[in-house]
GROMACS .gro file of C-alpha atoms in nm:
model
  227
    1MET     CA    1  -0.380  10.984  -4.548
    2LYS     CA    2  -0.247  10.684  -4.360
    3LYS     CA    3   0.013  10.768  -4.096
    4ALA     CA    4   0.334  10.605  -3.972
    5VAL     CA    5   0.572  10.666  -3.684
    6VAL     CA    6   0.931  10.627  -3.802
    7LEU     CA    7   1.211  10.570  -3.551
    8LEU     CA    8   1.485  10.803  -3.672
    9SER     CA    9   1.832  10.773  -3.519
   10GLY     CA   10   2.011  10.992  -3.770
   11GLY     CA   11   2.193  10.694  -3.924
   12LEU     CA   12   2.168  10.558  -4.276
   13ASP     CA   13   1.930  10.271  -4.192
   14SER     CA   14   1.663  10.485  -4.031
   15ALA     CA   15   1.694  10.749  -4.304
   16THR     CA   16   1.628  10.475  -4.560
   17CYS     CA   17   1.327  10.357  -4.357
   18LEU     CA   18   1.182  10.707  -4.364
   19ALA     CA   19   1.214  10.724  -4.742
   20MET     CA   20   1.056  10.378  -4.774
   21GLY     CA   21   0.766  10.476  -4.550
   22GLN     CA   22   0.698  10.782  -4.762
   23GLU     CA   23   0.729  10.578  -5.081
   24ALA     CA   24   0.465  10.341  -4.938
   25GLY     CA   25   0.226  10.635  -4.909
   26TYR     CA   26   0.247  10.710  -4.537
   27GLN     CA   27   0.246  11.052  -4.379
   28CYS     CA   28   0.554  10.999  -4.165
   29HIS     CA   29   0.602  11.131  -3.811
   30THR     CA   30   0.963  11.085  -3.702
   31LEU     CA   31   1.074  11.001  -3.349
   32ALA     CA   32   1.428  11.032  -3.213
   33PHE     CA   33   1.564  10.960  -2.865
   34ASP     CA   34   1.805  11.155  -2.652
   35TYR     CA   35   1.889  10.855  -2.435
   36GLY     CA   36   2.228  10.949  -2.295
   37GLN     CA   37   2.429  10.844  -2.600
   38ARG     CA   38   2.795  10.941  -2.625
   39HIS     CA   39   2.743  11.218  -2.878
   40ARG     CA   40   2.476  11.465  -2.988
   41ALA     CA   41   2.569  11.448  -3.357
   42GLU     CA   42   2.316  11.176  -3.434
   43LEU     CA   43   2.031  11.385  -3.291
   44VAL     CA   44   2.134  11.677  -3.511
   45ALA     CA   45   2.150  11.438  -3.805
   46ALA     CA   46   1.803  11.300  -3.728
   47GLU     CA   47   1.658  11.652  -3.738
   48ARG     CA   48   1.838  11.721  -4.067
   49VAL     CA   49   1.705  11.403  -4.225
   50ALA     CA   50   1.348  11.466  -4.102
   51ARG     CA   51   1.356  11.817  -4.245
   52TYR     CA   52   1.512  11.707  -4.575
   53HIS     CA   53   1.246  11.443  -4.632
   54GLY     CA   54   0.959  11.666  -4.520
   55ALA     CA   55   0.844  11.460  -4.222
   56ALA     CA   56   0.499  11.563  -4.098
   57SER     CA   57   0.646  11.610  -3.749
   58HIS     CA   58   0.968  11.537  -3.563
   59ARG     CA   59   0.985  11.463  -3.192
   60VAL     CA   60   1.274  11.395  -2.954
   61ILE     CA   61   1.202  11.199  -2.636
   62ARG     CA   62   1.453  11.235  -2.355
   63LEU     CA   63   1.553  10.930  -2.155
   64ASP     CA   64   1.858  10.840  -1.947
   65LEU     CA   65   1.962  10.485  -2.029
   66GLY     CA   66   2.303  10.580  -1.892
   67THR     CA   67   2.150  10.534  -1.547
   68ILE     CA   68   2.130  10.164  -1.628
   69GLY     CA   69   2.476  10.159  -1.786
   70GLY     CA   70   2.624   9.845  -1.934
   71SER     CA   71   2.697   9.988  -2.278
   72ALA     CA   72   2.990  10.173  -2.429
   73LEU     CA   73   2.737  10.396  -2.604
   74THR     CA   74   2.603  10.536  -2.276
   75ASP     CA   75   2.900  10.497  -2.039
   76THR     CA   76   3.209  10.696  -2.135
   77ALA     CA   77   3.414  10.488  -1.892
   78LEU     CA   78   3.377  10.198  -2.136
   79ALA     CA   79   3.582  10.216  -2.455
   80VAL     CA   80   3.413  10.174  -2.792
   81PRO     CA   81   3.583   9.871  -2.949
   82GLU     CA   82   3.776   9.936  -3.268
   83GLU     CA   83   3.843   9.572  -3.349
   84GLU     CA   84   3.593   9.304  -3.447
   85SER     CA   85   3.484   9.090  -3.152
   86GLU     CA   86   3.292   8.770  -3.088
   87GLY     CA   87   2.940   8.759  -2.946
   88ILE     CA   88   2.722   9.053  -2.850
   89PRO     CA   89   2.946   9.361  -2.835
   90ILE     CA   90   2.965   9.614  -2.553
   91THR     CA   91   2.804   9.871  -2.783
   92TYR     CA   92   2.473   9.687  -2.731
   93VAL     CA   93   2.243   9.908  -2.521
   94PRO     CA   94   2.030   9.689  -2.291
   95ALA     CA   95   1.659   9.696  -2.381
   96ARG     CA   96   1.702   9.995  -2.614
   97ASN     CA   97   1.479   9.881  -2.900
   98THR     CA   98   1.220   9.746  -2.655
   99VAL     CA   99   1.196  10.087  -2.490
  100PHE     CA  100   1.203  10.277  -2.820
  101LEU     CA  101   0.933  10.064  -2.981
  102SER     CA  102   0.714  10.087  -2.670
  103LEU     CA  103   0.721  10.467  -2.682
  104ALA     CA  104   0.666  10.462  -3.058
  105LEU     CA  105   0.365  10.240  -2.995
  106GLY     CA  106   0.224  10.498  -2.755
  107LEU     CA  107   0.277  10.780  -3.005
  108ALA     CA  108   0.123  10.571  -3.282
  109GLU     CA  109  -0.188  10.522  -3.072
  110VAL     CA  110  -0.219  10.895  -3.001
  111LEU     CA  111  -0.171  10.982  -3.368
  112GLU     CA  112  -0.395  10.695  -3.478
  113ALA     CA  113  -0.107  10.578  -3.696
  114ASP     CA  114  -0.132  10.266  -3.905
  115ALA     CA  115   0.233  10.161  -3.886
  116ILE     CA  116   0.563  10.193  -3.703
  117TYR     CA  117   0.884  10.177  -3.906
  118ILE     CA  118   1.210  10.063  -3.747
  119GLY     CA  119   1.537  10.007  -3.930
  120VAL     CA  120   1.649   9.686  -3.761
  121ASN     CA  121   1.867   9.460  -3.972
  122ALA     CA  122   1.962   9.097  -3.919
  123VAL     CA  123   2.222   9.065  -4.197
  124ASP     CA  124   2.495   9.331  -4.178
  125TYR     CA  125   2.463   9.426  -3.812
  126SER     CA  126   2.659   9.398  -3.488
  127GLY     CA  127   2.483   9.096  -3.339
  128TYR     CA  128   2.235   9.284  -3.120
  129PRO     CA  129   1.954   9.059  -2.988
  130ASP     CA  130   1.689   9.328  -3.041
  131CYS     CA  131   1.754   9.339  -3.416
  132ARG     CA  132   1.645   8.980  -3.479
  133PRO     CA  133   1.321   8.859  -3.640
  134ALA     CA  134   1.225   8.678  -3.317
  135PHE     CA  135   1.228   9.006  -3.126
  136ILE     CA  136   1.015   9.183  -3.387
  137ASP     CA  137   0.765   8.897  -3.395
  138ALA     CA  138   0.736   8.909  -3.016
  139PHE     CA  139   0.680   9.284  -3.020
  140ARG     CA  140   0.411   9.251  -3.285
  141ALA     CA  141   0.229   9.013  -3.050
  142LEU     CA  142   0.273   9.262  -2.766
  143ALA     CA  143   0.137   9.550  -2.975
  144ALA     CA  144  -0.180   9.350  -3.036
  145VAL     CA  145  -0.261   9.328  -2.664
  146ALA     CA  146  -0.082   9.622  -2.498
  147THR     CA  147  -0.290   9.918  -2.618
  148LYS     CA  148  -0.647  10.031  -2.667
  149ALA     CA  149  -0.590  10.023  -3.043
  150GLY     CA  150  -0.459   9.668  -3.023
  151VAL     CA  151  -0.746   9.542  -2.808
  152GLU     CA  152  -0.991   9.701  -3.051
  153GLY     CA  153  -0.824   9.512  -3.336
  154HIS     CA  154  -0.630   9.784  -3.514
  155ALA     CA  155  -0.284   9.784  -3.363
  156PRO     CA  156  -0.026   9.956  -3.585
  157SER     CA  157   0.179   9.719  -3.795
  158ILE     CA  158   0.551   9.694  -3.716
  159GLN     CA  159   0.732   9.752  -4.045
  160THR     CA  160   1.092   9.630  -4.081
  161PRO     CA  161   1.175   9.676  -4.451
  162LEU     CA  162   1.552   9.643  -4.394
  163LEU     CA  163   1.542   9.327  -4.187
  164THR     CA  164   1.685   9.088  -4.447
  165LEU     CA  165   1.881   9.333  -4.662
  166SER     CA  166   2.258   9.366  -4.673
  167LYS     CA  167   2.406   9.710  -4.604
  168GLY     CA  168   2.483   9.742  -4.975
  169ASP     CA  169   2.122   9.659  -5.064
  170ILE     CA  170   1.998   9.919  -4.814
  171ILE     CA  171   2.219  10.189  -4.963
  172ARG     CA  172   2.115  10.102  -5.318
  173ALA     CA  173   1.747  10.116  -5.220
  174GLY     CA  174   1.787  10.445  -5.035
  175THR     CA  175   1.984  10.603  -5.318
  176ALA     CA  176   1.706  10.512  -5.560
  177LEU     CA  177   1.459  10.687  -5.326
  178GLY     CA  178   1.668  11.003  -5.307
  179VAL     CA  179   1.820  10.961  -4.960
  180ASP     CA  180   2.110  11.201  -4.906
  181TYR     CA  181   2.345  10.990  -4.694
  182SER     CA  182   2.578  11.285  -4.639
  183LEU     CA  183   2.316  11.408  -4.389
  184THR     CA  184   2.344  11.093  -4.177
  185VAL     CA  185   2.579  10.996  -3.893
  186SER     CA  186   2.645  10.630  -3.811
  187CYS     CA  187   2.968  10.640  -3.610
  188TYR     CA  188   2.954  10.524  -3.248
  189GLN     CA  189   3.199  10.793  -3.144
  190ALA     CA  190   3.143  11.080  -3.386
  191ASP     CA  191   3.266  11.419  -3.271
  192ASP     CA  192   3.045  11.724  -3.215
  193ASP     CA  193   3.062  11.808  -3.585
  194GLY     CA  194   2.949  11.460  -3.686
  195LEU     CA  195   3.291  11.354  -3.811
  196ALA     CA  196   3.331  10.974  -3.803
  197CYS     CA  197   3.619  10.784  -3.647
  198GLY     CA  198   3.645  10.536  -3.936
  199ARG     CA  199   3.740  10.254  -3.698
  200CYS     CA  200   3.439  10.140  -3.494
  201ASP     CA  201   3.212   9.855  -3.600
  202SER     CA  202   2.944  10.089  -3.731
  203CYS     CA  203   3.198  10.278  -3.945
  204ARG     CA  204   3.331   9.952  -4.088
  205LEU     CA  205   2.985   9.825  -4.179
  206ARG     CA  206   2.889  10.160  -4.333
  207ARG     CA  207   3.207  10.187  -4.541
  208ALA     CA  208   3.173   9.827  -4.664
  209GLY     CA  209   2.810   9.892  -4.754
  210PHE     CA  210   2.893  10.185  -4.979
  211ALA     CA  211   3.167   9.981  -5.145
  212ALA     CA  212   2.927   9.689  -5.204
  213ALA     CA  213   2.660   9.923  -5.341
  214GLY     CA  214   2.904  10.089  -5.578
  215VAL     CA  215   2.802  10.428  -5.436
  216VAL     CA  216   3.048  10.701  -5.339
  217ASP     CA  217   3.081  10.714  -4.960
  218PRO     CA  218   2.989  11.069  -4.846
  219THR     CA  219   3.095  11.008  -4.486
  220ARG     CA  220   3.306  11.283  -4.332
  221TYR     CA  221   3.593  11.140  -4.130
  222ALA     CA  222   3.786  11.302  -3.847
  223GLY     CA  223   4.156  11.369  -3.896
  224THR     CA  224   4.336  11.091  -4.078
  225ALA     CA  225   4.074  10.823  -4.020
  226ALA     CA  226   4.099  10.546  -4.279
  227LYS     CA  227   3.860  10.574  -4.571
   0.00000   0.00000   0.00000
């Protein structure tokens, strides 16, 4: 069976990617990162999603991107914005997808995987530079020359099935594939139980996506957070 490494954050996009990879006939090996993010809830969610979908294996790689700093997701001294802002927001984690994809590329080579799935999206997203088509194209070129597999002419393909979909389209596609979005956590500042704030950019995009898809939003909110 052909194999794929699926980057699994515990959010709705990566959960949808996992379901799409399996639908495409891949034996999926999921990969999550404990990178110094503000909360552990997304790591718990990633494990839940991997188990629910019957991933062939699930790994967690530990990093400390908080040592670099510069992001509200890794530095608790920086507040997560709760209002829409212009430009690249402070929730952008410098070089995160570059690092994640590089490690996924290494795992793919060890597993002799045919593909790497990543849930980047260039439509309903927060403006992060490492979610754009230009970044993915550049990494594909890197994968072709950076590894033994690439030099030998069989680098894993970089699959981005969500790249040009709206959040509503993603949710509709995932629902059709049986994704249980109640297992996922998208909030930038979820509490230890995975309850969402309902106010950050990720919560707003998620809530709007369910509304656009015409699907009941299963998100659990903390306290009196707006639904």
